[in-house]
Amino acid sequence: MIWLSPSLHRRPTLTYFSCAKTPDLTLYNKILHEQFNSPITNEIYKQFIEGLKKIAPLQIVTTNVDLCLEQNLHTRDVIEHTDLERCADSLNSRTPFIAKLHGSVSSIASTVFGKSDYQKIVGSNDYLAVVRTIFSTASVVFLGYGLQDEYVLNLLAENEGNHLLFGNGPHFLVTTASGPPEKGVYRIGYKIAQHPDHRAALTVLNFIEQAISSPVLEAIFASDDQKQQKSESGFFISSFWPSGTHLSGHVLELGNPQQNKLNAIVGLGFVEGELRSSETVAFHDLAVGLTCFDRVFLPLESLALLHDRATSEVFWALMASGAIKFVDLICQPFFLSTPESLIGDVGVFRAQDPELVETRSSMSLVRKMLRPMPGKEAEGDKLIEGLASKIVVFDDSERLNLPGMVRDALLLPRVSQLLGYSDYAETNKIPRWLAFPTLRFAHLVQTGLICNQLNIGASRVPFGGVSLLSAAFVIKPSEQSVFDYAGFVMAGVFGSNLSEYLEKNPGLFLSLLKFRESTEGEALRREFQTVWIQMTAPNFRPA
């Protein structure tokens, strides 16, 4: 059961409402009706409603007096303040309902605001018996609620006292303040570092839905305001690997002055035979991005590969066009354990200059990957220095606590099942044999953070990523993705892969750049941007 309430501390306002009510009851009721009859909702509230709709059976107890929940959820059974005894039967029969503990604007005289209103309900044995029944027969999740009502605290304390005997509960409070359980209420913490509007609290609805119901995935479409803000389309290729043999994972042995040894695992760790195909798609992805998007983003570590495989002429032409930018990931996820242990944890490491203690610069990495030919030092150095404007630094993975986001998302039943976790696994005690699957998921979460920060609406993710995205971010994969349509524009058929052909004929990218600059090329990108906004769901929501 979900207990909803406005973020309103009742006790400081009781005197105010009592004073306002006494002089003119008719005017008081009229003002309350006007204020609560037409509440204003925003995009976050719409996401909140969509999250509630996925929970079945949906049983809500609320102290809100407006009609937003009833009107948006279309719940048939609305239990009014005067008929709360029906809550017990509905709980036992698992019937969906919305119970209005503090009355409703549809019957303004039933609303509870003033001191005398509170005295009436806390003095009613029937009313308290109903609330006591709720706590003793259901697990309650308090959402948007500060637990400020004294009678609720007293009933929770009483429920906790009976807990050892009857085994009822437990109850949970979704809050930004961490801490131990109080009066039998456990805290579900969330952070507002990335989104101060508290949207992270809505993640708990996804946990509840996945735990009690069958999979129901639905795309979250961009709002009209979001559509207007997206003046430039972006495409992020999170893993760019042309043909050939590449090391996709590394196992490192670390040490420190105290002679403590640690093992670190980094990368995605794909091996031959694990993927359904060893055929590369890197250059096909790049061609699709250049054709259908205003900007293509690549990991900075792929710069040398692009230069070598595309040829120097094509590489510098791509740089001059401004169509490509590189994302420098200062912090990367890794798995850490002691050499003798089969259990470890996920963390992030910060790239530093080996000769200095400070974070290494993007250009220091570029200069290690590209070196001018003898006799061309002046010209080459000028070109290399020009790459500084093509690099975007992303270093928020540490600040936003990427490891914590990964651990929280591992609690989602579908995510843990896809990665191979058992029902009894602890998210901070990761088996070594699940290190690479967990790192692949961390890569996806980090990709979501990058797309949010850089306003990138489309991303090409590694093999298996679509299924994990669906489970973690509540995104419904369509039969044909935006990328499939973009590939169709390039090759004329669905499921095409021109990567091998483009690698053998990199000069075709020069023709592609000419098309980008043409009126037809710009019109195609604008048209594709419309399709992209309508189909994609760019709202990544990690816990």
Coordinates of C-alpha atoms in Angstrom, one line a residue:
M1 CA 0.0 0.0 0.0
I2 CA 1.2 3.5 -0.8
W3 CA 0.5 6.4 1.7
L4 CA 0.5 9.8 -0.1
S5 CA 0.5 13.2 1.5
P6 CA 1.5 16.8 0.5
S7 CA 4.8 18.1 1.9
L8 CA 2.9 20.1 4.6
H9 CA 3.9 20.2 8.2
R10 CA 0.4 20.0 9.8
R11 CA 1.1 21.2 13.3
P12 CA 2.4 24.7 12.5
T13 CA -0.7 25.3 10.3
L14 CA -3.5 24.1 12.6
T15 CA -3.9 27.4 14.4
Y16 CA -3.9 29.3 11.1
F17 CA -6.7 27.2 9.6
S18 CA -8.6 27.3 12.9
C19 CA -8.5 31.1 13.0
A20 CA -9.5 31.4 9.3
K21 CA -12.4 29.0 9.8
T22 CA -14.0 30.6 12.9
P23 CA -15.2 34.0 11.6
D24 CA -16.9 32.9 8.4
L25 CA -17.4 29.2 7.7
T26 CA -19.1 29.7 4.3
L27 CA -16.2 31.9 3.0
Y28 CA -13.6 29.5 4.5
N29 CA -15.2 26.5 2.6
K30 CA -15.5 28.6 -0.6
I31 CA -11.8 29.5 -0.5
L32 CA -10.7 25.9 0.2
H33 CA -12.9 24.6 -2.7
E34 CA -11.4 27.2 -5.1
Q35 CA -7.8 26.4 -4.1
F36 CA -8.0 22.6 -4.3
N37 CA -10.6 22.2 -7.1
S38 CA -8.1 23.1 -9.9
P39 CA -4.6 22.1 -8.8
I40 CA -1.7 22.6 -11.3
T41 CA 0.3 19.5 -12.2
N42 CA 3.7 19.4 -13.9
E43 CA 5.8 16.8 -15.9
I44 CA 7.1 15.1 -12.8
Y45 CA 3.6 14.6 -11.5
K46 CA 2.7 13.0 -14.9
Q47 CA 5.6 10.6 -14.5
F48 CA 4.4 9.9 -10.9
I49 CA 0.9 9.0 -12.2
E50 CA 2.3 6.8 -15.0
G51 CA 4.4 5.0 -12.3
L52 CA 1.3 4.4 -10.1
K53 CA -0.7 3.0 -13.1
K54 CA 1.8 0.1 -13.5
I55 CA 1.2 -1.2 -9.9
A56 CA -1.5 -3.8 -9.4
P57 CA -3.4 -3.9 -7.3
L58 CA -3.0 -0.2 -6.6
Q59 CA -4.1 0.6 -3.0
I60 CA -3.6 4.2 -1.9
V61 CA -4.2 6.0 1.3
T62 CA -3.9 9.8 1.0
T63 CA -4.4 12.8 3.1
N64 CA -4.7 15.0 0.0
V65 CA -8.1 16.5 -0.4
D66 CA -7.9 17.4 -4.2
L67 CA -9.2 15.1 -6.9
C68 CA -5.9 14.7 -8.9
L69 CA -5.5 11.0 -8.1
E70 CA -9.1 10.0 -8.8
Q71 CA -9.2 11.9 -12.1
N72 CA -5.8 10.7 -13.4
L73 CA -5.9 7.1 -12.2
H74 CA -9.6 6.5 -13.0
T75 CA -9.9 4.3 -9.9
R76 CA -13.5 3.1 -9.6
D77 CA -13.4 2.6 -5.8
V78 CA -12.8 5.9 -4.0
I79 CA -13.3 5.4 -0.2
E80 CA -14.4 8.7 1.3
H81 CA -13.7 9.9 4.8
T82 CA -17.1 8.8 6.1
D83 CA -16.7 5.2 4.8
L84 CA -13.2 4.3 5.8
E85 CA -14.2 1.0 7.3
R86 CA -14.3 -0.5 3.8
C87 CA -10.5 -0.3 3.7
A88 CA -10.1 -3.5 5.6
D89 CA -12.2 -5.5 3.2
S90 CA -10.5 -4.0 0.1
L91 CA -7.1 -4.8 1.6
N92 CA -8.0 -8.5 2.2
S93 CA -9.6 -8.9 -1.3
R94 CA -6.7 -7.1 -3.0
T95 CA -9.2 -4.6 -4.6
P96 CA -7.7 -1.3 -6.0
F97 CA -8.9 1.7 -4.1
I98 CA -8.0 5.3 -3.1
A99 CA -8.9 6.1 0.5
K100 CA -9.3 9.8 1.5
L101 CA -8.2 10.0 5.1
H102 CA -8.6 13.7 5.5
G103 CA -11.7 14.2 3.3
S104 CA -12.2 15.4 -0.2
V105 CA -12.9 18.8 -1.9
S106 CA -16.0 17.2 -3.4
S107 CA -17.4 17.3 0.2
I108 CA -15.6 20.3 1.6
A109 CA -17.2 20.0 5.1
S110 CA -15.3 16.6 5.5
T111 CA -11.8 18.1 5.0
V112 CA -9.4 18.0 7.9
F113 CA -7.3 21.2 8.2
G114 CA -8.1 23.0 11.5
K115 CA -7.3 22.1 15.1
S116 CA -10.9 21.1 15.8
D117 CA -10.9 18.9 12.7
Y118 CA -7.8 17.0 14.0
Q119 CA -9.2 16.7 17.5
K120 CA -12.3 15.1 16.0
I121 CA -10.5 12.4 14.1
V122 CA -7.9 11.5 16.8
G123 CA -10.8 11.3 19.3
S124 CA -12.7 8.9 17.0
N125 CA -12.1 5.3 18.0
D126 CA -13.6 4.1 14.7
Y127 CA -11.2 6.3 12.7
L128 CA -8.1 5.2 14.6
A129 CA -9.2 1.6 14.3
V130 CA -9.2 1.9 10.5
V131 CA -5.7 3.4 10.4
R132 CA -4.5 0.8 12.9
T133 CA -5.9 -2.0 10.7
I134 CA -4.0 -0.6 7.7
F135 CA -0.7 -0.7 9.6
S136 CA -1.3 -4.2 10.9
T137 CA -2.5 -5.8 7.7
A138 CA -0.4 -4.1 5.0
S139 CA 3.2 -2.9 4.3
V140 CA 2.9 0.8 3.9
V141 CA 5.2 2.9 1.7
F142 CA 5.1 6.6 2.7
L143 CA 5.8 8.7 -0.4
G144 CA 5.9 12.5 -0.3
Y145 CA 5.1 12.4 3.4
G146 CA 7.0 13.8 6.4
L147 CA 5.3 11.7 9.1
Q148 CA 4.4 14.9 10.9
D149 CA 0.9 13.8 12.1
E150 CA 1.1 12.9 15.7
Y151 CA -1.6 10.3 15.6
V152 CA 0.2 8.5 12.7
L153 CA 3.4 8.4 14.8
N154 CA 1.5 7.0 17.8
L155 CA -0.1 4.3 15.7
L156 CA 3.2 3.3 14.2
A157 CA 4.8 3.0 17.6
E158 CA 1.9 0.8 18.7
N159 CA 2.3 -1.2 15.6
E160 CA 6.0 -1.6 16.2
G161 CA 5.2 -2.8 19.7
N162 CA 3.0 -5.5 18.3
H163 CA 5.4 -6.4 15.6
L164 CA 7.3 -9.1 17.5
L165 CA 4.1 -10.8 18.4
F166 CA 2.1 -10.6 15.1
G167 CA 4.9 -10.1 12.5
N168 CA 3.0 -7.3 10.6
G169 CA 4.7 -4.6 8.5
P170 CA 7.3 -3.6 7.6
H171 CA 6.7 0.0 6.6
F172 CA 8.9 2.3 4.5
L173 CA 9.5 6.0 4.2
V174 CA 10.9 7.4 0.9
T175 CA 13.2 10.3 2.0
T176 CA 16.3 12.2 1.3
A177 CA 17.4 11.9 4.9
S178 CA 19.2 8.6 5.7
G179 CA 19.1 7.0 9.1
P180 CA 18.1 3.9 11.1
P181 CA 14.5 2.6 11.3
E182 CA 12.2 4.6 13.6
K183 CA 9.0 3.1 15.1
G184 CA 9.1 0.2 12.6
V185 CA 9.5 2.5 9.6
Y186 CA 12.6 1.8 7.4
R187 CA 14.1 4.5 5.3
I188 CA 14.4 4.3 1.5
G189 CA 16.9 7.0 0.6
Y190 CA 17.4 8.9 -2.6
K191 CA 19.6 11.7 -3.7
I192 CA 18.8 15.0 -5.4
A193 CA 22.3 15.8 -6.6
Q194 CA 21.4 15.2 -10.3
H195 CA 17.7 16.2 -10.2
P196 CA 16.8 18.7 -7.4
D197 CA 13.0 18.3 -8.2
H198 CA 13.0 14.9 -6.3
R199 CA 12.1 12.8 -9.3
A200 CA 14.5 10.2 -8.0
A201 CA 11.9 9.3 -5.4
L202 CA 9.6 8.0 -8.1
T203 CA 12.1 5.1 -8.7
V204 CA 10.5 3.3 -5.7
L205 CA 7.4 2.9 -7.9
N206 CA 9.4 1.0 -10.4
F207 CA 10.8 -1.3 -7.6
I208 CA 7.3 -2.0 -6.4
E209 CA 5.9 -2.7 -9.9
Q210 CA 8.7 -5.1 -10.8
A211 CA 8.4 -6.9 -7.5
I212 CA 4.7 -7.6 -7.6
S213 CA 3.6 -7.7 -11.2
S214 CA 4.4 -9.1 -14.6
P215 CA 6.6 -7.0 -17.0
V216 CA 4.7 -4.0 -18.4
L217 CA 7.1 -1.6 -20.2
E218 CA 6.0 1.7 -21.6
A219 CA 7.9 4.4 -23.4
I220 CA 8.2 7.8 -21.8
F221 CA 7.7 10.3 -24.6
A222 CA 9.2 13.8 -24.5
S223 CA 6.9 16.6 -23.5
D224 CA 6.2 19.6 -25.7
D225 CA 8.6 21.7 -23.7
Q226 CA 11.4 19.1 -24.2
K227 CA 10.7 19.0 -27.9
Q228 CA 11.1 22.8 -28.2
Q229 CA 14.4 22.7 -26.2
K230 CA 16.0 20.1 -28.5
S231 CA 17.3 22.3 -31.3
E232 CA 20.2 20.0 -32.1
S233 CA 20.1 16.2 -32.4
G234 CA 22.9 14.2 -31.0
F235 CA 24.0 10.5 -31.3
F236 CA 26.4 8.9 -28.8
I237 CA 28.3 5.7 -29.8
S238 CA 29.2 4.5 -26.4
S239 CA 31.5 1.7 -27.6
F240 CA 33.4 2.2 -30.9
W241 CA 35.3 -0.8 -32.1
P242 CA 36.2 -1.2 -35.8
S243 CA 37.2 -4.6 -37.3
G244 CA 40.1 -6.5 -35.8
T245 CA 41.0 -7.9 -32.3
H246 CA 40.5 -5.6 -29.3
L247 CA 40.9 -6.2 -25.6
S248 CA 37.5 -5.4 -24.2
G249 CA 38.4 -6.1 -20.5
H250 CA 41.4 -6.0 -18.3
V251 CA 42.4 -7.5 -15.0
L252 CA 44.9 -5.5 -13.0
E253 CA 46.8 -6.1 -9.9
L254 CA 47.1 -3.0 -7.7
G255 CA 49.3 -2.3 -4.7
N256 CA 50.1 0.5 -2.2
P257 CA 52.9 1.4 0.2
Q258 CA 51.2 -0.7 2.9
Q259 CA 51.8 -3.8 0.7
N260 CA 48.1 -4.4 0.4
K261 CA 47.3 -6.1 -2.9
L262 CA 44.0 -5.6 -4.8
N263 CA 42.6 -6.9 -8.0
A264 CA 40.8 -4.5 -10.3
I265 CA 38.7 -5.5 -13.4
V266 CA 37.8 -2.9 -15.9
G267 CA 36.0 -2.8 -19.3
L268 CA 33.0 -4.7 -20.8
G269 CA 34.8 -8.1 -21.0
F270 CA 33.1 -9.5 -24.1
V271 CA 34.8 -12.6 -25.5
E272 CA 34.6 -14.5 -28.7
G273 CA 31.5 -16.7 -28.8
E274 CA 29.6 -14.6 -26.3
L275 CA 28.3 -12.2 -28.9
R276 CA 25.8 -13.4 -31.5
S277 CA 28.0 -12.0 -34.2
S278 CA 31.7 -11.0 -34.4
E279 CA 30.9 -8.6 -37.3
T280 CA 31.8 -5.0 -36.5
V281 CA 29.2 -2.2 -36.8
A282 CA 31.5 0.7 -35.8
F283 CA 31.8 2.5 -39.2
H284 CA 28.1 1.8 -40.0
D285 CA 27.1 3.4 -36.8
L286 CA 29.3 6.4 -37.6
A287 CA 27.8 6.7 -41.1
V288 CA 24.3 6.6 -39.7
G289 CA 25.1 9.2 -37.1
L290 CA 26.6 11.6 -39.7
T291 CA 23.6 11.1 -42.0
C292 CA 20.8 11.5 -39.6
F293 CA 22.1 13.5 -36.6
D294 CA 23.6 17.0 -36.2
R295 CA 26.4 15.8 -33.9
V296 CA 28.0 12.4 -33.3
F297 CA 29.8 11.8 -30.0
L298 CA 32.5 9.2 -29.6
P299 CA 34.6 8.1 -26.5
L300 CA 37.9 9.9 -26.5
E301 CA 39.7 6.6 -26.3
S302 CA 38.5 5.8 -29.9
L303 CA 40.2 8.8 -31.4
A304 CA 43.3 7.0 -32.5
L305 CA 41.3 4.1 -34.0
L306 CA 39.2 6.5 -36.0
H307 CA 42.3 8.2 -37.3
D308 CA 44.1 5.0 -38.3
R309 CA 41.1 3.2 -39.9
A310 CA 39.5 6.2 -41.6
T311 CA 42.9 7.5 -42.9
S312 CA 44.4 10.8 -41.9
E313 CA 42.7 12.7 -44.8
V314 CA 39.2 11.6 -43.8
F315 CA 39.8 12.0 -40.1
W316 CA 40.9 15.6 -40.4
A317 CA 38.0 16.3 -42.8
L318 CA 35.6 15.0 -40.2
M319 CA 37.2 17.2 -37.6
A320 CA 37.0 20.3 -39.8
S321 CA 33.3 19.6 -40.4
G322 CA 32.4 20.0 -36.7
A323 CA 30.2 16.9 -37.0
I324 CA 32.1 14.9 -34.4
K325 CA 32.9 15.5 -30.8
F326 CA 34.7 13.2 -28.3
V327 CA 33.6 12.5 -24.8
D328 CA 36.5 12.3 -22.3
L329 CA 35.4 10.0 -19.4
I330 CA 37.5 11.1 -16.5
C331 CA 35.9 8.5 -14.2
Q332 CA 35.4 4.9 -15.2
P333 CA 33.6 2.1 -13.3
F334 CA 35.6 -0.9 -12.1
F335 CA 35.3 -4.0 -10.0
L336 CA 37.6 -4.3 -7.0
S337 CA 38.4 -7.3 -4.8
T338 CA 41.3 -8.8 -2.8
P339 CA 43.3 -11.5 -4.8
E340 CA 42.0 -14.4 -2.6
S341 CA 38.4 -13.3 -2.5
L342 CA 35.6 -14.3 -4.8
I343 CA 33.5 -11.3 -3.7
G344 CA 34.1 -7.7 -4.6
D345 CA 32.3 -4.4 -5.2
V346 CA 31.9 -1.8 -7.9
G347 CA 33.5 1.6 -7.8
V348 CA 34.9 4.3 -10.0
F349 CA 38.5 5.3 -10.6
R350 CA 39.7 8.7 -11.8
A351 CA 42.2 9.0 -14.6
Q352 CA 45.4 10.7 -13.4
D353 CA 48.7 11.6 -14.9
P354 CA 51.1 8.9 -13.7
E355 CA 53.8 11.6 -13.0
L356 CA 51.4 13.9 -11.1
V357 CA 48.7 13.5 -8.5
E358 CA 46.2 15.7 -10.4
T359 CA 43.6 14.5 -13.0
R360 CA 45.2 14.0 -16.4
S361 CA 44.2 16.5 -19.1
S362 CA 42.3 15.5 -22.2
M363 CA 45.0 16.8 -24.5
S364 CA 47.7 14.9 -22.7
L365 CA 45.9 11.7 -23.7
V366 CA 45.4 13.0 -27.3
R367 CA 49.1 13.7 -27.7
K368 CA 49.9 10.1 -26.6
M369 CA 47.6 8.8 -29.4
L370 CA 48.6 11.2 -32.2
R371 CA 52.1 12.3 -33.1
P372 CA 53.1 14.4 -36.1
M373 CA 55.3 12.8 -38.8
P374 CA 59.0 13.8 -38.9
G375 CA 59.3 17.1 -40.8
K376 CA 55.6 17.9 -40.2
E377 CA 55.8 18.9 -36.5
A378 CA 54.6 22.5 -36.8
E379 CA 51.6 21.6 -39.0
G380 CA 50.8 18.5 -37.0
D381 CA 50.9 20.2 -33.7
K382 CA 48.5 22.9 -34.9
L383 CA 46.0 20.3 -36.0
I384 CA 46.3 18.4 -32.8
E385 CA 45.8 21.6 -30.7
G386 CA 42.7 22.2 -32.7
L387 CA 41.2 19.0 -31.3
A388 CA 40.8 20.6 -27.9
S389 CA 37.6 22.3 -29.0
K390 CA 36.2 18.9 -30.2
I391 CA 36.4 17.4 -26.7
V392 CA 33.7 17.4 -24.0
V393 CA 34.9 16.4 -20.5
F394 CA 32.5 14.2 -18.4
D395 CA 33.6 13.9 -14.8
D396 CA 30.3 13.6 -12.9
S397 CA 30.2 9.8 -12.4
E398 CA 32.0 10.3 -9.1
R399 CA 30.0 13.3 -7.9
L400 CA 26.7 11.6 -8.8
N401 CA 27.8 8.3 -7.1
L402 CA 27.7 6.0 -10.1
P403 CA 28.5 2.9 -8.0
G404 CA 25.5 3.7 -5.7
M405 CA 23.2 4.0 -8.7
V406 CA 24.4 0.7 -10.0
R407 CA 23.9 -1.0 -6.6
D408 CA 20.4 0.5 -6.2
A409 CA 19.4 -0.6 -9.7
L410 CA 20.6 -4.1 -9.0
L411 CA 17.7 -4.3 -6.5
L412 CA 15.3 -4.2 -9.5
P413 CA 14.2 -7.8 -10.0
R414 CA 14.4 -7.8 -13.8
V415 CA 17.9 -6.2 -13.8
S416 CA 19.3 -8.7 -11.3
Q417 CA 17.7 -11.6 -13.2
L418 CA 19.2 -10.5 -16.6
L419 CA 22.6 -10.1 -15.0
G420 CA 22.5 -13.6 -13.4
Y421 CA 22.1 -12.6 -9.7
S422 CA 20.3 -14.8 -7.3
D423 CA 17.5 -13.6 -5.1
Y424 CA 19.7 -13.6 -2.1
A425 CA 22.7 -11.7 -3.5
E426 CA 23.8 -8.5 -1.7
T427 CA 24.5 -5.6 -4.1
N428 CA 27.7 -4.6 -2.3
K429 CA 29.0 -8.2 -2.4
I430 CA 29.3 -9.0 -6.1
P431 CA 30.6 -12.4 -7.1
R432 CA 33.7 -12.2 -9.3
W433 CA 32.0 -14.2 -12.1
L434 CA 29.5 -11.4 -12.3
A435 CA 32.1 -8.6 -12.5
F436 CA 31.8 -8.0 -16.3
P437 CA 28.0 -8.2 -16.4
T438 CA 27.9 -5.7 -13.6
L439 CA 30.4 -3.4 -15.3
R440 CA 28.4 -3.6 -18.6
F441 CA 25.4 -2.4 -16.6
A442 CA 27.5 0.4 -15.0
H443 CA 28.5 1.4 -18.6
L444 CA 24.8 1.8 -19.5
V445 CA 24.0 3.8 -16.4
Q446 CA 27.0 6.1 -17.1
T447 CA 25.8 6.4 -20.7
G448 CA 22.5 7.6 -19.4
L449 CA 24.2 10.2 -17.3
I450 CA 26.3 11.4 -20.3
C451 CA 23.2 11.7 -22.5
N452 CA 21.4 13.7 -19.8
Q453 CA 24.2 16.1 -19.3
L454 CA 25.0 16.7 -23.0
N455 CA 21.4 16.6 -24.1
I456 CA 21.9 13.6 -26.3
G457 CA 18.7 11.9 -27.2
A458 CA 20.0 8.7 -28.9
S459 CA 22.7 6.3 -28.1
R460 CA 24.2 3.1 -29.6
V461 CA 24.8 0.7 -26.7
P462 CA 26.7 -2.6 -26.6
F463 CA 25.1 -6.0 -27.1
G464 CA 22.4 -6.8 -24.6
G465 CA 22.1 -3.2 -23.6
V466 CA 18.5 -2.7 -24.9
S467 CA 17.1 -5.4 -22.5
L468 CA 18.9 -3.9 -19.5
L469 CA 17.7 -0.4 -20.4
S470 CA 14.2 -1.7 -20.6
A471 CA 14.4 -3.2 -17.1
A472 CA 16.3 -0.4 -15.5
F473 CA 14.8 2.8 -17.1
V474 CA 11.3 1.6 -18.0
I475 CA 11.8 2.1 -21.7
K476 CA 9.8 -0.1 -24.1
P477 CA 11.9 -1.3 -27.0
S478 CA 9.9 -1.1 -30.2
E479 CA 10.0 -3.6 -33.1
Q480 CA 12.0 -1.1 -35.1
S481 CA 14.3 1.3 -33.3
V482 CA 15.3 4.8 -34.3
F483 CA 18.6 3.4 -35.2
D484 CA 17.0 0.8 -37.6
Y485 CA 15.2 3.6 -39.4
A486 CA 18.4 5.6 -39.7
G487 CA 20.1 2.5 -41.1
F488 CA 17.3 2.2 -43.6
V489 CA 17.9 5.7 -44.8
M490 CA 21.6 4.9 -45.3
A491 CA 21.3 1.5 -47.0
G492 CA 17.7 1.2 -48.2
V493 CA 17.0 -2.0 -46.2
F494 CA 16.4 -2.8 -42.5
G495 CA 19.2 -4.7 -40.7
S496 CA 22.0 -3.5 -43.0
N497 CA 25.6 -3.3 -42.0
L498 CA 27.9 -1.3 -44.2
S499 CA 30.8 -1.2 -41.7
E500 CA 33.2 -3.5 -43.6
Y501 CA 32.5 -1.8 -46.9
L502 CA 33.1 1.7 -45.4
E503 CA 36.3 0.5 -43.7
K504 CA 37.6 -0.6 -47.1
N505 CA 36.4 2.6 -48.8
P506 CA 36.8 5.4 -46.2
G507 CA 36.8 8.0 -48.9
L508 CA 33.0 7.6 -48.9
F509 CA 32.9 9.7 -45.7
L510 CA 34.1 12.7 -47.8
S511 CA 31.0 12.3 -50.0
L512 CA 28.9 11.9 -46.9
L513 CA 30.2 15.2 -45.6
K514 CA 29.2 16.9 -48.8
F515 CA 25.7 15.5 -48.5
R516 CA 25.5 16.8 -44.9
E517 CA 26.3 20.3 -46.0
S518 CA 23.7 20.2 -48.8
T519 CA 20.1 21.5 -48.5
E520 CA 18.8 17.9 -48.8
G521 CA 21.1 16.7 -46.0
E522 CA 20.0 19.4 -43.6
A523 CA 16.3 18.7 -44.5
L524 CA 16.8 15.0 -43.8
R525 CA 18.3 15.7 -40.4
R526 CA 15.4 18.0 -39.5
E527 CA 12.9 15.4 -40.7
F528 CA 14.7 12.6 -38.8
Q529 CA 14.8 14.8 -35.7
T530 CA 11.0 14.8 -35.7
V531 CA 10.9 11.0 -35.9
W532 CA 13.6 10.8 -33.2
I533 CA 11.6 13.0 -30.7
Q534 CA 8.4 11.1 -31.3
M535 CA 10.0 7.6 -30.8
T536 CA 12.8 7.9 -28.3
A537 CA 12.5 8.1 -24.5
P538 CA 15.5 10.1 -23.4
N539 CA 14.5 10.4 -19.7
F540 CA 17.1 8.2 -18.0
R541 CA 16.1 7.6 -14.2
P542 CA 18.6 5.7 -12.1
A543 CA 18.0 5.4 -8.4

